[in-house]
Amino acid sequence: MGIPQPAFYIFKCEQSAPPGMPKPSCVRPETQDLFQHLAQSLMKKGIIGTVQPIRSACLNRCNVGPVMLVEPGHTMYAGLTKDAIDRIIDEHIIGGNVVEEFVISDELWDAPIAPADMMKQMGR
């Protein structure tokens, strides 16, 4: 018997822009400990073995950050705080219900597009 696969992967954007850059950043002084909070919360609840937190590079939604992506389900959460992360763990990861309050808006996170379709749109 092998090691079980995680039931969830949580990709937390850890991108930080250099000081003075006009683009917002998911990691700022007031949000720099969110990944640590996520990982510690999963450990405290005893579910770190089935939920894999992953430090991610930019997820291209800087203007609504901090953000994280939960898979499976392709659910992008935006405007994260420690309290929001705690609710997402309790309600989504454990309870099975997406926390709509923190889901990124449809204008910023539309349905996925297949690579072949993207190539057609780009004229390739």
Short mmCIF file of C-alpha atoms in Angstrom, two decimals:
data_model
loop_
_atom_site.label_atom_id
_atom_site.label_comp_id
_atom_site.label_asym_id
_atom_site.label_seq_id
_atom_site.Cartn_x
_atom_site.Cartn_y
_atom_site.Cartn_z
CA MET A 1 0.00 0.00 0.00
CA GLY A 2 1.38 3.38 -1.04
CA ILE A 3 1.21 6.76 0.62
CA PRO A 4 -2.26 8.26 0.05
CA GLN A 5 -2.56 11.26 -2.23
CA PRO A 6 -3.67 14.52 -0.63
CA ALA A 7 -7.38 15.21 -0.92
CA PHE A 8 -6.63 18.92 -1.44
CA TYR A 9 -3.78 21.09 -2.65
CA ILE A 10 -3.80 24.71 -1.55
CA PHE A 11 -1.61 27.01 -3.65
CA LYS A 12 -0.96 30.19 -1.66
CA CYS A 13 0.58 33.02 -3.69
CA GLU A 14 3.84 34.08 -2.08
CA GLN A 15 4.83 36.71 -4.64
CA SER A 16 6.13 39.99 -3.30
CA ALA A 17 6.83 43.03 -5.41
CA PRO A 18 9.89 45.14 -4.66
CA PRO A 19 9.17 48.36 -2.75
CA GLY A 20 7.96 51.16 -5.01
CA MET A 21 6.45 48.90 -7.66
CA PRO A 22 3.02 50.09 -8.86
CA LYS A 23 1.56 46.57 -8.96
CA PRO A 24 0.01 45.29 -5.69
CA SER A 25 1.54 42.25 -4.06
CA CYS A 26 0.16 39.19 -2.25
CA VAL A 27 2.95 39.36 0.30
CA ARG A 28 3.26 42.63 2.16
CA PRO A 29 4.45 43.24 5.72
CA GLU A 30 0.89 42.80 7.05
CA THR A 31 0.28 39.57 5.07
CA GLN A 32 3.71 37.91 5.11
CA ASP A 33 2.72 35.30 7.71
CA LEU A 34 -0.42 33.97 5.98
CA PHE A 35 1.26 30.87 4.53
CA GLN A 36 2.68 29.99 7.93
CA HIS A 37 -0.79 30.48 9.45
CA LEU A 38 -2.31 28.20 6.78
CA ALA A 39 0.23 25.41 7.38
CA GLN A 40 0.03 25.67 11.18
CA SER A 41 -3.78 25.63 11.10
CA LEU A 42 -3.76 22.47 8.98
CA MET A 43 -1.28 20.87 11.43
CA LYS A 44 -3.31 21.87 14.50
CA LYS A 45 -6.44 20.32 13.00
CA GLY A 46 -4.52 17.14 12.21
CA ILE A 47 -5.21 17.27 8.45
CA ILE A 48 -1.82 18.28 7.07
CA GLY A 49 -1.38 14.71 5.80
CA THR A 50 -4.37 15.03 3.47
CA VAL A 51 -4.18 18.74 2.65
CA GLN A 52 -0.97 19.93 0.99
CA PRO A 53 -0.20 23.65 1.33
CA ILE A 54 2.08 24.86 -1.46
CA ARG A 55 3.96 28.15 -1.70
CA SER A 56 3.16 29.45 -5.16
CA ALA A 57 4.65 32.09 -7.39
CA CYS A 58 2.34 34.75 -8.84
CA LEU A 59 -1.21 33.58 -9.63
CA ASN A 60 -1.85 36.74 -11.69
CA ARG A 61 -4.58 38.21 -9.51
CA CYS A 62 -2.41 40.75 -7.70
CA ASN A 63 -5.07 43.46 -7.54
CA VAL A 64 -7.24 41.33 -5.20
CA GLY A 65 -4.50 39.61 -3.21
CA PRO A 66 -3.55 37.90 -1.10
CA VAL A 67 -4.96 34.93 -3.04
CA MET A 68 -4.88 31.14 -2.91
CA LEU A 69 -6.14 28.40 -5.19
CA VAL A 70 -7.80 25.26 -3.83
CA GLU A 71 -7.67 22.08 -5.91
CA PRO A 72 -9.64 20.08 -6.74
CA GLY A 73 -12.43 22.44 -7.62
CA HIS A 74 -10.34 25.21 -9.10
CA THR A 75 -11.56 27.63 -6.40
CA MET A 76 -9.67 30.91 -6.17
CA TYR A 77 -9.99 32.80 -2.90
CA ALA A 78 -9.06 36.49 -2.70
CA GLY A 79 -8.58 39.19 -0.08
CA LEU A 80 -7.26 36.69 2.45
CA THR A 81 -6.79 37.25 6.15
CA LYS A 82 -6.05 34.75 8.94
CA ASP A 83 -9.77 34.67 9.77
CA ALA A 84 -10.66 34.02 6.12
CA ILE A 85 -8.14 31.17 5.94
CA ASP A 86 -9.58 29.64 9.11
CA ARG A 87 -13.11 29.77 7.65
CA ILE A 88 -11.93 28.28 4.34
CA ILE A 89 -10.28 25.39 6.18
CA ASP A 90 -13.32 24.75 8.39
CA GLU A 91 -16.07 25.32 5.84
CA HIS A 92 -14.51 24.29 2.51
CA ILE A 93 -11.69 21.86 3.24
CA ILE A 94 -13.35 20.08 6.19
CA GLY A 95 -17.03 20.90 5.62
CA GLY A 96 -17.14 20.62 1.83
CA ASN A 97 -18.78 24.03 1.23
CA VAL A 98 -17.07 26.75 -0.80
CA VAL A 99 -16.88 30.01 1.18
CA GLU A 100 -18.52 32.28 -1.40
CA GLU A 101 -17.69 35.42 0.58
CA PHE A 102 -14.01 35.06 -0.34
CA VAL A 103 -14.31 33.59 -3.85
CA ILE A 104 -12.75 35.80 -6.51
CA SER A 105 -15.30 37.57 -8.73
CA ASP A 106 -16.25 36.06 -12.08
CA GLU A 107 -14.83 39.11 -13.91
CA LEU A 108 -11.39 38.20 -12.60
CA TRP A 109 -11.65 34.40 -12.69
CA ASP A 110 -13.64 33.12 -15.62
CA ALA A 111 -14.00 29.49 -16.72
CA PRO A 112 -10.79 27.73 -17.74
CA ILE A 113 -9.82 27.57 -21.40
CA ALA A 114 -8.11 24.60 -23.01
CA PRO A 115 -4.58 25.21 -24.32
CA ALA A 116 -5.64 24.25 -27.88
CA ASP A 117 -8.47 26.82 -27.73
CA MET A 118 -6.08 29.48 -26.43
CA MET A 119 -3.76 28.79 -29.34
CA LYS A 120 -6.65 29.28 -31.78
CA GLN A 121 -7.54 32.58 -30.11
CA MET A 122 -3.93 33.68 -30.48
CA GLY A 123 -3.96 32.75 -34.18
CA ARG A 124 -1.58 29.81 -33.87
#
